[in-house]
Coordinates of N, CA, C and O in Angstrom, one line a residue:
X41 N -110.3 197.6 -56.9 CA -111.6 198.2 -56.8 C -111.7 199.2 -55.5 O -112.4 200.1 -55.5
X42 N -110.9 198.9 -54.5 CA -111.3 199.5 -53.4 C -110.3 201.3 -53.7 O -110.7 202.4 -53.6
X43 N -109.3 200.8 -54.1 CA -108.3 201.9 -54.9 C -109.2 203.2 -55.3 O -109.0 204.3 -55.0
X44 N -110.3 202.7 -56.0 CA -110.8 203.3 -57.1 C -112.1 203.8 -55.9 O -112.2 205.0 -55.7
X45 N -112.8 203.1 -55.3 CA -114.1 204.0 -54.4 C -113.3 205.1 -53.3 O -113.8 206.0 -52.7
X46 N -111.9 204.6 -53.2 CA -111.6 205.4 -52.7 C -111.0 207.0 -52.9 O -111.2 208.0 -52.2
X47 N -110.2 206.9 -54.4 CA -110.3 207.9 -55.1 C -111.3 209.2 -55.4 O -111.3 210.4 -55.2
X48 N -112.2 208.1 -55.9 CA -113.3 208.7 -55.9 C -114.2 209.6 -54.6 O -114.9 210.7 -54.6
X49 N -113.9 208.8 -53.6 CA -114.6 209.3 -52.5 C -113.9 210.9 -51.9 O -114.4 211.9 -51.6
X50 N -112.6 210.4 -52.0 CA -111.4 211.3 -52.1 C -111.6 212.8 -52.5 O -111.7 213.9 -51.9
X51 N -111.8 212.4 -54.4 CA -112.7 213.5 -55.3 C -113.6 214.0 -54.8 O -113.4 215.2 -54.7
X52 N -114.6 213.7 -54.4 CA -116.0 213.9 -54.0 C -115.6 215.3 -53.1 O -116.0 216.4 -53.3
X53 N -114.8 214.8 -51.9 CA -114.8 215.5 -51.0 C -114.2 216.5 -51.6 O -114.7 217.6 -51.2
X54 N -112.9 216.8 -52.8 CA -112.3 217.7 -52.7 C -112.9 218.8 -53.6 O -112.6 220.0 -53.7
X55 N -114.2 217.9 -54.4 CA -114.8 219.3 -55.3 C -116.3 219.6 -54.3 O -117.0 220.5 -54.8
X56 N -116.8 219.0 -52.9 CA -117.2 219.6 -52.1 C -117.0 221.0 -51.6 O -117.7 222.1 -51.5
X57 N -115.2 220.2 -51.1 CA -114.7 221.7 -50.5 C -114.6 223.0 -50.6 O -114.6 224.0 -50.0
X58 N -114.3 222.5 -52.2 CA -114.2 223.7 -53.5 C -115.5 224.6 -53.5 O -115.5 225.8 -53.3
X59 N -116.4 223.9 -53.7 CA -117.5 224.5 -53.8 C -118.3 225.1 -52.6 O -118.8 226.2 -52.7
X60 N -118.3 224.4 -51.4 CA -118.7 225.3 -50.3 C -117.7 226.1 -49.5 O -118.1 226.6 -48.5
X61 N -116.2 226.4 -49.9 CA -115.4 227.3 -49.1 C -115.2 228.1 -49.9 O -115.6 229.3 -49.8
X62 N -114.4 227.7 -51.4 CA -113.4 228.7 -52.0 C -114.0 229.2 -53.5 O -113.4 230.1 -54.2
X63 N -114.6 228.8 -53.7 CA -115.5 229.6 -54.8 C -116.7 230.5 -53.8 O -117.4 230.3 -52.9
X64 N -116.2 231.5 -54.8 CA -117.2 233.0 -54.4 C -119.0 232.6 -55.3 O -119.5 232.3 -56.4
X65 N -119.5 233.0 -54.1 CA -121.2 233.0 -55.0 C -121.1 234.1 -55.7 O -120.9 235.1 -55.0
X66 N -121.4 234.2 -57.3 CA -122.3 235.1 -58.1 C -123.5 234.7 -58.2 O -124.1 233.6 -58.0
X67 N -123.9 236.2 -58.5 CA -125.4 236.4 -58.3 C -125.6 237.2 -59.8 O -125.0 238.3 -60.2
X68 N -126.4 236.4 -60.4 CA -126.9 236.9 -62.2 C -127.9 237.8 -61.8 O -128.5 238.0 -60.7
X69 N -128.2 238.3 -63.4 CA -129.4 239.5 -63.1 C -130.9 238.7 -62.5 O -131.4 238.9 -61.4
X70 N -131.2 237.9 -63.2 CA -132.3 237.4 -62.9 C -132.4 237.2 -61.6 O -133.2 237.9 -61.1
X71 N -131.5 236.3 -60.5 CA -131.4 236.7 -59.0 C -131.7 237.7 -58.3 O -132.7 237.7 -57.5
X72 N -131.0 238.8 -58.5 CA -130.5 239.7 -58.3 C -131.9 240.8 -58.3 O -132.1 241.7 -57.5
X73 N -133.1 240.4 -59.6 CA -134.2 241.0 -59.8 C -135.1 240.2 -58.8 O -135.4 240.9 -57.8
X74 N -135.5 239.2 -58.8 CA -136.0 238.2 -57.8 C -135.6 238.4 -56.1 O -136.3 238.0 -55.2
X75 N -134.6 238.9 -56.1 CA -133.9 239.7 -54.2 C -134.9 240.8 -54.4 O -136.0 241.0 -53.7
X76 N -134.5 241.4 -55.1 CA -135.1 243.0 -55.1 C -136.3 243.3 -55.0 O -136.7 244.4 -54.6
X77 N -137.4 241.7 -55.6 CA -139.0 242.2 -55.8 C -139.4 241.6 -54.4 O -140.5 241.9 -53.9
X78 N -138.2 240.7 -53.5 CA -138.7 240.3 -52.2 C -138.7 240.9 -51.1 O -139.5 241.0 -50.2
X79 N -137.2 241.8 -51.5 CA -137.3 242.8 -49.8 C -137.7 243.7 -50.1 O -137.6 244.4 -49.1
X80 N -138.6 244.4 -51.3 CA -139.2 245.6 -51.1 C -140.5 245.0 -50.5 O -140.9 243.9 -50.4
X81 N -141.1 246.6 -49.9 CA -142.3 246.1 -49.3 C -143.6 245.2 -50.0 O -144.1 245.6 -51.0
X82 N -143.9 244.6 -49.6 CA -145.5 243.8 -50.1 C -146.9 244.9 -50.0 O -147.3 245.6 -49.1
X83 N -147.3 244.7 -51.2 CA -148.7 245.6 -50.9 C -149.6 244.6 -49.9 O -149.7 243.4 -50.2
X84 N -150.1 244.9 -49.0 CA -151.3 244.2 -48.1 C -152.8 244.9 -48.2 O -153.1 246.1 -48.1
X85 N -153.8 243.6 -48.6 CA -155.2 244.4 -48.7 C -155.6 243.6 -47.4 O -155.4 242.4 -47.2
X86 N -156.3 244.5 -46.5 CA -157.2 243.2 -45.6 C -158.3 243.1 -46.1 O -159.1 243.9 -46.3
X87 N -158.4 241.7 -46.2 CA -159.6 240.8 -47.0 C -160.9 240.7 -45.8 O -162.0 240.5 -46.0
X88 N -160.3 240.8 -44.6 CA -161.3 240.7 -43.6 C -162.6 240.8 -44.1 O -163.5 240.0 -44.1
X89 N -162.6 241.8 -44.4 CA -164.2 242.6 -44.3 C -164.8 241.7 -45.5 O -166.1 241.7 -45.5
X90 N -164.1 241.1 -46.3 CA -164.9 240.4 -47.3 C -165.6 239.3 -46.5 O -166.7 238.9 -46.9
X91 N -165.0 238.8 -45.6 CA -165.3 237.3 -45.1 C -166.6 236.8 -44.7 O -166.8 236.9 -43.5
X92 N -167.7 236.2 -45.5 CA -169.2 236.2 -44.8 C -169.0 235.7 -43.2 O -168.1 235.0 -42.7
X93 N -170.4 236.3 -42.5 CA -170.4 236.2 -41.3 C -170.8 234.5 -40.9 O -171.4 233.9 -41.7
X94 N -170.3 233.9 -39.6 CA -170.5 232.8 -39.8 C -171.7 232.5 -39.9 O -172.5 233.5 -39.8
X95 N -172.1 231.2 -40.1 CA -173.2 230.4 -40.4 C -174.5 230.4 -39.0 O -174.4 229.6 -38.0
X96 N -174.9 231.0 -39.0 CA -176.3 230.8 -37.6 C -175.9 231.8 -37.0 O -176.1 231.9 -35.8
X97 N -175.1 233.5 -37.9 CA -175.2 234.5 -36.7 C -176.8 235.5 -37.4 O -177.5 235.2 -38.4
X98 N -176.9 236.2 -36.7 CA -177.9 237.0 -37.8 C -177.6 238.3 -37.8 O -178.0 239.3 -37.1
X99 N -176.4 238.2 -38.8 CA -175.9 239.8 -39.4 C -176.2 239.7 -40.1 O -176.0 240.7 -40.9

């Protein structure tokens, strides 16, 4: 039994490695559309002026 957690643990590490060193990230369209809608600019409205005045002023 211990043979076997060890193996295993063994594996574990070696399809870790795999996956965070030597496999290359692809990036599908869907990503790739989802990057593109983030780093373009943001429209910004300032809402400010909507904001009622506080409570007990007399504007």
């Amino acid at each position: 039994m211990p043979y076997l957690f060890g193996g295993l643990v063994l594996l574990n590490a070696a399809t870790l490695g795999y996956y965070l060193f030597l496999q290359q990230p692809s990036t599908s369209k869907s990503f790739q559309d989802v990057q593109n809608s983030l780093i373009l600019p943001v429209a910004f409205t300032n809402s400010a002026e909507f904001i009622p005045p506080v409570i007990g002023s007399e504007e």
